[in-house]
PDB file of C-alpha atoms and ligand atoms in Angstrom:
ATOM      1  CA  UNK A   1     184.765 -24.899  36.330  1.00 71.00           C
ATOM      2  CA  UNK A   2     186.822 -27.554  34.546  1.00 82.00           C
ATOM      3  CA  UNK A   3     185.813 -30.068  37.175  1.00 89.00           C
ATOM      4  CA  UNK A   4     182.152 -29.243  36.640  1.00 91.00           C
ATOM      5  CA  UNK A   5     182.659 -29.748  32.909  1.00 93.00           C
ATOM      6  CA  UNK A   6     183.969 -33.254  33.542  1.00 94.00           C
ATOM      7  CA  UNK A   7     180.725 -34.123  35.310  1.00 94.00           C
ATOM      8  CA  UNK A   8     178.511 -32.594  32.640  1.00 94.00           C
ATOM      9  CA  UNK A   9     180.490 -34.585  30.092  1.00 94.00           C
ATOM     10  CA  UNK A  10     179.967 -37.624  32.318  1.00 95.00           C
ATOM     11  CA  UNK A  11     176.194 -37.139  32.169  1.00 94.00           C
ATOM     12  CA  UNK A  12     176.342 -36.729  28.382  1.00 95.00           C
ATOM     13  CA  UNK A  13     178.343 -39.957  28.045  1.00 95.00           C
ATOM     14  CA  UNK A  14     175.917 -41.885  30.278  1.00 95.00           C
ATOM     15  CA  UNK A  15     178.497 -42.300  33.064  1.00 96.00           C
ATOM     16  CA  UNK A  16     177.084 -39.968  35.703  1.00 93.00           C
ATOM     17  CA  UNK A  17     173.460 -39.725  36.819  1.00 90.00           C
ATOM     18  CA  UNK A  18     171.595 -36.445  37.107  1.00 91.00           C
ATOM     19  CA  UNK A  19     171.456 -37.058  40.854  1.00 90.00           C
ATOM     20  CA  UNK A  20     175.254 -37.072  40.709  1.00 91.00           C
ATOM     21  CA  UNK A  21     175.200 -33.451  39.592  1.00 93.00           C
ATOM     22  CA  UNK A  22     173.239 -32.481  42.695  1.00 94.00           C
ATOM     23  CA  UNK A  23     175.642 -34.362  44.957  1.00 93.00           C
ATOM     24  CA  UNK A  24     178.522 -32.592  43.231  1.00 94.00           C
ATOM     25  CA  UNK A  25     176.937 -29.193  43.870  1.00 94.00           C
ATOM     26  CA  UNK A  26     176.798 -30.010  47.556  1.00 95.00           C
ATOM     27  CA  UNK A  27     180.459 -30.957  47.416  1.00 96.00           C
ATOM     28  CA  UNK A  28     181.407 -27.706  45.690  1.00 95.00           C
ATOM     29  CA  UNK A  29     179.831 -25.686  48.483  1.00 96.00           C
ATOM     30  CA  UNK A  30     181.833 -27.561  51.131  1.00 97.00           C
ATOM     31  CA  UNK A  31     184.991 -27.291  49.055  1.00 96.00           C
ATOM     32  CA  UNK A  32     184.594 -23.528  48.920  1.00 95.00           C
ATOM     33  CA  UNK A  33     184.313 -23.493  52.711  1.00 95.00           C
ATOM     34  CA  UNK A  34     187.452 -25.574  53.273  1.00 95.00           C
ATOM     35  CA  UNK A  35     189.414 -23.271  50.957  1.00 95.00           C
ATOM     36  CA  UNK A  36     189.627 -25.554  47.897  1.00 95.00           C
ATOM     37  CA  UNK A  37     192.876 -27.128  49.057  1.00 96.00           C
ATOM     38  CA  UNK A  38     194.037 -30.213  50.879  1.00 97.00           C
ATOM     39  CA  UNK A  39     194.073 -29.291  54.552  1.00 97.00           C
ATOM     40  CA  UNK A  40     196.308 -30.764  57.278  1.00 95.00           C
ATOM     41  CA  UNK A  41     193.504 -32.964  58.561  1.00 96.00           C
ATOM     42  CA  UNK A  42     193.156 -34.500  55.099  1.00 98.00           C
ATOM     43  CA  UNK A  43     196.893 -34.983  54.687  1.00 97.00           C
ATOM     44  CA  UNK A  44     197.118 -37.105  57.853  1.00 97.00           C
ATOM     45  CA  UNK A  45     194.086 -39.062  56.685  1.00 98.00           C
ATOM     46  CA  UNK A  46     195.501 -39.753  53.225  1.00 98.00           C
ATOM     47  CA  UNK A  47     198.559 -41.349  54.830  1.00 97.00           C
ATOM     48  CA  UNK A  48     196.360 -43.538  57.006  1.00 98.00           C
ATOM     49  CA  UNK A  49     194.173 -44.481  54.034  1.00 98.00           C
ATOM     50  CA  UNK A  50     197.128 -45.577  51.924  1.00 98.00           C
ATOM     51  CA  UNK A  51     198.578 -47.532  54.846  1.00 97.00           C
ATOM     52  CA  UNK A  52     195.253 -49.279  55.426  1.00 98.00           C
ATOM     53  CA  UNK A  53     195.044 -50.259  51.769  1.00 97.00           C
ATOM     54  CA  UNK A  54     198.541 -51.746  51.888  1.00 96.00           C
ATOM     55  CA  UNK A  55     197.856 -53.626  55.114  1.00 96.00           C
ATOM     56  CA  UNK A  56     194.631 -55.084  53.735  1.00 97.00           C
ATOM     57  CA  UNK A  57     194.443 -58.667  52.500  1.00 97.00           C
ATOM     58  CA  UNK A  58     191.821 -57.914  49.846  1.00 98.00           C
ATOM     59  CA  UNK A  59     191.391 -54.182  49.223  1.00 98.00           C
ATOM     60  CA  UNK A  60     188.937 -53.039  46.534  1.00 98.00           C
ATOM     61  CA  UNK A  61     188.336 -49.624  44.952  1.00 98.00           C
ATOM     62  CA  UNK A  62     184.610 -49.021  44.468  1.00 97.00           C
ATOM     63  CA  UNK A  63     183.813 -46.680  41.559  1.00 97.00           C
ATOM     64  CA  UNK A  64     180.548 -44.788  41.044  1.00 94.00           C
ATOM     65  CA  UNK A  65     179.452 -42.448  38.269  1.00 94.00           C
ATOM     66  CA  UNK A  66     180.838 -39.263  39.836  1.00 96.00           C
ATOM     67  CA  UNK A  67     184.230 -40.758  40.654  1.00 97.00           C
ATOM     68  CA  UNK A  68     184.480 -42.262  37.161  1.00 97.00           C
ATOM     69  CA  UNK A  69     183.763 -38.885  35.553  1.00 97.00           C
ATOM     70  CA  UNK A  70     186.041 -36.872  37.837  1.00 97.00           C
ATOM     71  CA  UNK A  71     189.154 -39.024  38.343  1.00 98.00           C
ATOM     72  CA  UNK A  72     189.144 -42.004  35.962  1.00 98.00           C
ATOM     73  CA  UNK A  73     192.877 -42.025  35.226  1.00 98.00           C
ATOM     74  CA  UNK A  74     193.802 -41.493  38.884  1.00 98.00           C
ATOM     75  CA  UNK A  75     191.604 -44.386  40.009  1.00 98.00           C
ATOM     76  CA  UNK A  76     193.191 -46.669  37.425  1.00 98.00           C
ATOM     77  CA  UNK A  77     196.641 -45.564  38.587  1.00 98.00           C
ATOM     78  CA  UNK A  78     195.732 -46.020  42.268  1.00 98.00           C
ATOM     79  CA  UNK A  79     194.545 -49.523  41.462  1.00 98.00           C
ATOM     80  CA  UNK A  80     197.874 -50.275  39.757  1.00 97.00           C
ATOM     81  CA  UNK A  81     200.061 -48.975  42.577  1.00 96.00           C
ATOM     82  CA  UNK A  82     198.076 -50.567  45.416  1.00 96.00           C
ATOM     83  CA  UNK A  83     197.009 -53.789  43.696  1.00 96.00           C
ATOM     84  CA  UNK A  84     193.371 -53.120  44.648  1.00 98.00           C
ATOM     85  CA  UNK A  85     190.961 -54.020  41.816  1.00 98.00           C
ATOM     86  CA  UNK A  86     188.386 -51.538  40.520  1.00 98.00           C
ATOM     87  CA  UNK A  87     184.722 -52.484  40.996  1.00 97.00           C
ATOM     88  CA  UNK A  88     181.796 -50.504  39.629  1.00 96.00           C
ATOM     89  CA  UNK A  89     179.075 -49.975  42.206  1.00 93.00           C
ATOM     90  CA  UNK A  90     176.242 -47.575  41.517  1.00 90.00           C
ATOM     91  CA  UNK A  91     173.612 -45.861  43.602  1.00 82.00           C
ATOM     92  CA  UNK A  92     171.362 -45.535  40.544  1.00 78.00           C
ATOM     93  CA  UNK A  93     171.974 -48.920  38.976  1.00 79.00           C
ATOM     94  CA  UNK A  94     171.633 -49.509  35.228  1.00 88.00           C
ATOM     95  CA  UNK A  95     173.287 -52.004  32.872  1.00 91.00           C
ATOM     96  CA  UNK A  96     173.957 -49.231  30.338  1.00 94.00           C
ATOM     97  CA  UNK A  97     175.701 -47.042  32.865  1.00 95.00           C
ATOM     98  CA  UNK A  98     177.843 -49.913  34.144  1.00 96.00           C
ATOM     99  CA  UNK A  99     178.935 -50.643  30.550  1.00 97.00           C
ATOM    100  CA  UNK A 100     179.655 -46.955  29.897  1.00 97.00           C
ATOM    101  CA  UNK A 101     181.756 -46.643  33.064  1.00 97.00           C
ATOM    102  CA  UNK A 102     183.681 -49.853  32.319  1.00 98.00           C
ATOM    103  CA  UNK A 103     184.456 -48.590  28.789  1.00 97.00           C
ATOM    104  CA  UNK A 104     185.489 -45.195  30.175  1.00 97.00           C
ATOM    105  CA  UNK A 105     187.873 -46.762  32.716  1.00 98.00           C
ATOM    106  CA  UNK A 106     189.357 -48.952  29.970  1.00 98.00           C
ATOM    107  CA  UNK A 107     189.986 -45.817  27.886  1.00 97.00           C
ATOM    108  CA  UNK A 108     192.077 -44.631  30.814  1.00 97.00           C
ATOM    109  CA  UNK A 109     194.091 -47.839  30.915  1.00 97.00           C
ATOM    110  CA  UNK A 110     192.106 -50.175  33.158  1.00 97.00           C
ATOM    111  CA  UNK A 111     192.602 -53.824  32.236  1.00 95.00           C
ATOM    112  CA  UNK A 112     190.167 -55.573  34.559  1.00 94.00           C
ATOM    113  CA  UNK A 113     187.038 -53.886  35.846  1.00 97.00           C
ATOM    114  CA  UNK A 114     184.788 -55.855  38.193  1.00 98.00           C
ATOM    115  CA  UNK A 115     181.037 -55.368  37.891  1.00 96.00           C
ATOM    116  CA  UNK A 116     178.157 -56.141  40.242  1.00 93.00           C
ATOM    117  CA  UNK A 117     176.519 -59.541  39.697  1.00 92.00           C
ATOM    118  CA  UNK A 118     173.455 -61.275  41.087  1.00 88.00           C
ATOM    119  CA  UNK A 119     175.780 -63.889  42.647  1.00 90.00           C
ATOM    120  CA  UNK A 120     176.779 -61.798  45.655  1.00 93.00           C
ATOM    121  CA  UNK A 121     174.869 -59.271  47.742  1.00 91.00           C
ATOM    122  CA  UNK A 122     175.334 -56.965  50.720  1.00 90.00           C
ATOM    123  CA  UNK A 123     172.470 -58.368  52.754  1.00 84.00           C
ATOM    124  CA  UNK A 124     171.316 -55.255  54.582  1.00 85.00           C
ATOM    125  CA  UNK A 125     170.675 -53.287  51.367  1.00 86.00           C
ATOM    126  CA  UNK A 126     167.541 -53.480  49.271  1.00 80.00           C
ATOM    127  CA  UNK A 127     166.969 -53.581  45.492  1.00 72.00           C
ATOM    128  CA  UNK A 128     169.720 -53.360  42.863  1.00 75.00           C
ATOM    129  CA  UNK A 129     172.060 -51.498  45.164  1.00 77.00           C
ATOM    130  CA  UNK A 130     172.789 -54.706  47.066  1.00 89.00           C
ATOM    131  CA  UNK A 131     174.607 -56.486  44.203  1.00 91.00           C
ATOM    132  CA  UNK A 132     178.389 -56.718  44.324  1.00 94.00           C
ATOM    133  CA  UNK A 133     181.065 -58.821  42.664  1.00 96.00           C
ATOM    134  CA  UNK A 134     181.868 -62.147  44.381  1.00 96.00           C
ATOM    135  CA  UNK A 135     185.603 -61.651  43.724  1.00 96.00           C
ATOM    136  CA  UNK A 136     185.582 -57.988  44.696  1.00 97.00           C
ATOM    137  CA  UNK A 137     183.585 -56.167  47.355  1.00 96.00           C
ATOM    138  CA  UNK A 138     181.918 -59.393  48.535  1.00 96.00           C
ATOM    139  CA  UNK A 139     185.278 -60.746  49.749  1.00 96.00           C
ATOM    140  CA  UNK A 140     187.053 -57.463  50.457  1.00 97.00           C
ATOM    141  CA  UNK A 141     188.309 -56.576  53.923  1.00 98.00           C
ATOM    142  CA  UNK A 142     188.938 -52.916  52.997  1.00 98.00           C
ATOM    143  CA  UNK A 143     186.829 -50.937  50.510  1.00 98.00           C
ATOM    144  CA  UNK A 144     187.987 -47.551  49.249  1.00 98.00           C
ATOM    145  CA  UNK A 145     184.805 -45.880  48.195  1.00 96.00           C
ATOM    146  CA  UNK A 146     185.089 -42.216  47.286  1.00 95.00           C
ATOM    147  CA  UNK A 147     181.732 -40.379  47.351  1.00 92.00           C
ATOM    148  CA  UNK A 148     179.598 -43.040  49.009  1.00 86.00           C
ATOM    149  CA  UNK A 149     176.118 -42.577  50.419  1.00 86.00           C
ATOM    150  CA  UNK A 150     175.294 -43.166  54.048  1.00 88.00           C
ATOM    151  CA  UNK A 151     173.189 -46.325  53.624  1.00 89.00           C
ATOM    152  CA  UNK A 152     175.810 -48.220  51.708  1.00 90.00           C
ATOM    153  CA  UNK A 153     178.671 -47.077  53.872  1.00 93.00           C
ATOM    154  CA  UNK A 154     176.740 -48.339  56.911  1.00 93.00           C
ATOM    155  CA  UNK A 155     175.913 -51.609  55.143  1.00 94.00           C
ATOM    156  CA  UNK A 156     179.562 -52.254  54.226  1.00 95.00           C
ATOM    157  CA  UNK A 157     180.571 -51.596  57.828  1.00 96.00           C
ATOM    158  CA  UNK A 158     177.815 -53.894  59.072  1.00 94.00           C
ATOM    159  CA  UNK A 159     179.200 -56.564  56.732  1.00 94.00           C
ATOM    160  CA  UNK A 160     182.465 -56.345  58.672  1.00 95.00           C
ATOM    161  CA  UNK A 161     184.481 -54.338  56.145  1.00 97.00           C
ATOM    162  CA  UNK A 162     186.683 -51.332  56.785  1.00 98.00           C
ATOM    163  CA  UNK A 163     185.579 -48.390  54.659  1.00 98.00           C
ATOM    164  CA  UNK A 164     187.802 -45.564  53.462  1.00 98.00           C
ATOM    165  CA  UNK A 165     185.851 -42.692  51.936  1.00 98.00           C
ATOM    166  CA  UNK A 166     186.388 -39.223  50.478  1.00 98.00           C
ATOM    167  CA  UNK A 167     183.669 -36.779  51.452  1.00 98.00           C
ATOM    168  CA  UNK A 168     183.845 -32.988  51.621  1.00 98.00           C
ATOM    169  CA  UNK A 169     181.081 -32.954  54.228  1.00 97.00           C
ATOM    170  CA  UNK A 170     182.514 -34.123  57.559  1.00 97.00           C
ATOM    171  CA  UNK A 171     178.987 -34.216  59.008  1.00 97.00           C
ATOM    172  CA  UNK A 172     177.469 -36.675  56.522  1.00 96.00           C
ATOM    173  CA  UNK A 173     176.476 -40.165  57.656  1.00 96.00           C
ATOM    174  CA  UNK A 174     179.122 -41.568  55.336  1.00 96.00           C
ATOM    175  CA  UNK A 175     181.834 -39.442  56.930  1.00 97.00           C
ATOM    176  CA  UNK A 176     180.772 -40.471  60.405  1.00 97.00           C
ATOM    177  CA  UNK A 177     180.269 -44.181  59.697  1.00 97.00           C
ATOM    178  CA  UNK A 178     183.393 -44.800  57.606  1.00 97.00           C
ATOM    179  CA  UNK A 179     186.558 -46.164  59.225  1.00 98.00           C
ATOM    180  CA  UNK A 180     188.671 -43.454  57.592  1.00 98.00           C
ATOM    181  CA  UNK A 181     187.241 -40.257  56.059  1.00 98.00           C
ATOM    182  CA  UNK A 182     189.336 -38.029  53.815  1.00 98.00           C
ATOM    183  CA  UNK A 183     187.644 -34.618  53.989  1.00 98.00           C
ATOM    184  CA  UNK A 184     188.888 -33.262  50.696  1.00 98.00           C
ATOM    185  CA  UNK A 185     187.847 -33.021  47.066  1.00 98.00           C
ATOM    186  CA  UNK A 186     188.253 -36.348  45.304  1.00 98.00           C
ATOM    187  CA  UNK A 187     190.094 -34.550  42.475  1.00 98.00           C
ATOM    188  CA  UNK A 188     192.859 -33.640  44.931  1.00 98.00           C
ATOM    189  CA  UNK A 189     192.679 -36.606  47.296  1.00 98.00           C
ATOM    190  CA  UNK A 190     193.170 -39.468  44.825  1.00 98.00           C
ATOM    191  CA  UNK A 191     196.266 -37.940  43.129  1.00 98.00           C
ATOM    192  CA  UNK A 192     197.625 -37.222  46.613  1.00 98.00           C
ATOM    193  CA  UNK A 193     197.118 -40.888  47.570  1.00 98.00           C
ATOM    194  CA  UNK A 194     199.119 -41.924  44.511  1.00 98.00           C
ATOM    195  CA  UNK A 195     201.857 -39.438  45.468  1.00 97.00           C
ATOM    196  CA  UNK A 196     201.890 -40.914  48.976  1.00 96.00           C
ATOM    197  CA  UNK A 197     202.501 -44.392  47.558  1.00 96.00           C
ATOM    198  CA  UNK A 198     205.447 -42.964  45.592  1.00 95.00           C
ATOM    199  CA  UNK A 199     206.787 -41.277  48.749  1.00 93.00           C
ATOM    200  CA  UNK A 200     206.695 -44.578  50.599  1.00 91.00           C
ATOM    201  CA  UNK A 201     208.621 -46.186  47.771  1.00 88.00           C
ATOM    202  CA  UNK A 202     209.356 -49.755  48.730  1.00 75.00           C
ATOM    203  CA  UNK A 203     209.238 -48.872  52.443  1.00 73.00           C
ATOM    204  CA  UNK A 204     206.031 -50.685  53.140  1.00 85.00           C
ATOM    205  CA  UNK A 205     207.217 -52.065  56.427  1.00 89.00           C
ATOM    206  CA  UNK A 206     204.719 -52.885  59.108  1.00 90.00           C
ATOM    207  CA  UNK A 207     206.019 -50.208  61.507  1.00 92.00           C
ATOM    208  CA  UNK A 208     205.558 -47.355  59.000  1.00 92.00           C
ATOM    209  CA  UNK A 209     202.088 -48.492  57.967  1.00 95.00           C
ATOM    210  CA  UNK A 210     201.033 -49.034  61.585  1.00 95.00           C
ATOM    211  CA  UNK A 211     202.318 -45.559  62.553  1.00 96.00           C
ATOM    212  CA  UNK A 212     200.364 -43.905  59.731  1.00 96.00           C
ATOM    213  CA  UNK A 213     197.167 -45.687  60.720  1.00 97.00           C
ATOM    214  CA  UNK A 214     197.650 -44.956  64.426  1.00 96.00           C
ATOM    215  CA  UNK A 215     198.166 -41.227  63.685  1.00 95.00           C
ATOM    216  CA  UNK A 216     194.594 -41.068  62.433  1.00 97.00           C
ATOM    217  CA  UNK A 217     191.900 -40.413  65.059  1.00 97.00           C
ATOM    218  CA  UNK A 218     188.546 -40.574  63.276  1.00 98.00           C
ATOM    219  CA  UNK A 219     186.384 -38.455  65.580  1.00 98.00           C
ATOM    220  CA  UNK A 220     188.947 -35.741  66.157  1.00 97.00           C
ATOM    221  CA  UNK A 221     189.723 -35.427  62.422  1.00 98.00           C
ATOM    222  CA  UNK A 222     186.023 -34.890  61.717  1.00 98.00           C
ATOM    223  CA  UNK A 223     185.807 -32.315  64.519  1.00 98.00           C
ATOM    224  CA  UNK A 224     188.823 -30.467  63.064  1.00 97.00           C
ATOM    225  CA  UNK A 225     187.317 -30.482  59.591  1.00 97.00           C
ATOM    226  CA  UNK A 226     183.963 -29.244  60.852  1.00 97.00           C
ATOM    227  CA  UNK A 227     185.690 -26.539  62.892  1.00 96.00           C
ATOM    228  CA  UNK A 228     187.615 -25.387  59.796  1.00 94.00           C
ATOM    229  CA  UNK A 229     184.356 -25.123  57.862  1.00 94.00           C
ATOM    230  CA  UNK A 230     182.408 -23.339  60.587  1.00 93.00           C
ATOM    231  CA  UNK A 231     185.164 -20.925  61.616  1.00 91.00           C
ATOM    232  CA  UNK A 232     186.389 -20.132  58.131  1.00 81.00           C
ATOM    233  CA  UNK A 233     189.942 -20.733  59.404  1.00 69.00           C
ATOM    234  CA  UNK A 234     192.201 -21.544  56.467  1.00 66.00           C
TER     235      UNK A 234
HETATM  236  P1  ATP B 301     174.990 -39.176  53.600  1.00 72.54           P
HETATM  237  O1  ATP B 301     174.034 -40.120  52.912  1.00 72.54           O
HETATM  238  O2  ATP B 301     176.370 -39.749  53.714  1.00 72.54           O
HETATM  239  O3  ATP B 301     174.503 -38.601  54.904  1.00 72.54           O
HETATM  240  P2  ATP B 301     174.393 -37.332  51.474  1.00 72.54           P
HETATM  241  O4  ATP B 301     172.960 -37.673  51.526  1.00 72.54           O
HETATM  242  O5  ATP B 301     174.767 -35.884  51.339  1.00 72.54           O
HETATM  243  O6  ATP B 301     175.204 -37.878  52.707  1.00 72.54           O
HETATM  244  P3  ATP B 301     175.120 -38.004  48.834  1.00 72.54           P
HETATM  245  O7  ATP B 301     173.893 -37.417  48.277  1.00 72.54           O
HETATM  246  O8  ATP B 301     175.564 -39.285  48.264  1.00 72.54           O
HETATM  247  O9  ATP B 301     175.088 -38.218  50.365  1.00 72.54           O
HETATM  248  O10 ATP B 301     176.225 -36.852  48.699  1.00 72.54           O
HETATM  249  C1  ATP B 301     177.473 -37.029  48.291  1.00 72.54           C
HETATM  250  C2  ATP B 301     178.492 -36.491  49.277  1.00 72.54           C
HETATM  251  O11 ATP B 301     179.686 -36.361  48.536  1.00 72.54           O
HETATM  252  C3  ATP B 301     178.181 -35.103  49.871  1.00 72.54           C
HETATM  253  O12 ATP B 301     178.508 -35.110  51.246  1.00 72.54           O
HETATM  254  C4  ATP B 301     179.125 -34.154  49.119  1.00 72.54           C
HETATM  255  O13 ATP B 301     179.595 -33.120  49.967  1.00 72.54           O
HETATM  256  C5  ATP B 301     180.257 -35.078  48.761  1.00 72.54           C
HETATM  257  N1  ATP B 301     180.932 -34.721  47.522  1.00 72.54           N
HETATM  258  C6  ATP B 301     180.376 -34.354  46.338  1.00 72.54           C
HETATM  259  N2  ATP B 301     181.310 -34.106  45.406  1.00 72.54           N
HETATM  260  C7  ATP B 301     182.505 -34.351  46.006  1.00 72.54           C
HETATM  261  C8  ATP B 301     183.847 -34.296  45.558  1.00 72.54           C
HETATM  262  N3  ATP B 301     184.165 -33.913  44.326  1.00 72.54           N
HETATM  263  N4  ATP B 301     184.815 -34.640  46.441  1.00 72.54           N
HETATM  264  C9  ATP B 301     184.519 -35.026  47.693  1.00 72.54           C
HETATM  265  N5  ATP B 301     183.263 -35.081  48.189  1.00 72.54           N
HETATM  266  C10 ATP B 301     182.265 -34.751  47.355  1.00 72.54           C
END
């Protein structure tokens, strides 16, 4: 209920689109089915996701209206502990909403927030959705993009980037097309990623990061998540 309130507040503040409410409703249904907790298959994935962000040369955290409403402080903190800049990227693009999200993230401590510009585009996307920041997603090798849609996830992959997503539906196109898919609620997954960074401490050696990435098998994680949903096993 509190989570839902954050989104309604997000709509009232011009951060979240009305379409975002519908997407959230879909997420709530899946969350109910996975037992509203971080499952083993998500735990393994969170480790791999953090390792991939640390091994990246130019990781970026892509923020949309739902993520900004639900976990603004956690995204700012994740950016601080991983060194990955925050970049606003919207499905339903508007200058007003970008400004509102940037202001919201700054309220939660963000110093620099990258915004889409007309100077760089993801070529396989049409209209306003194609614009990205030349110093952010345009040059990124790894993009952490919680709550992405299938078209853009596919386009980022086609542009040669690794994509880490958070999606409660393991059957969505985003879940399937991403490099790493955390099947969990973003309100649990992002804090857990920050906790994982703390657990690693300074031990960011190549062997540990490699092991965490190698422990993640994309297809079998999605099968496990789907099985958990269909069987009701908790
Ligand atoms: P795709 O385009 O990837 O096939 P879709 O059309 O369902 O999927 P969207 O409309 O962007 O894509 O839906 C958003 C996705 O985000 C849904 O799969 C939904 O389950 C998921 N989702 C919504 N809220 C959350 C949340 N709080 N945490 C994690 N996932 C969420």
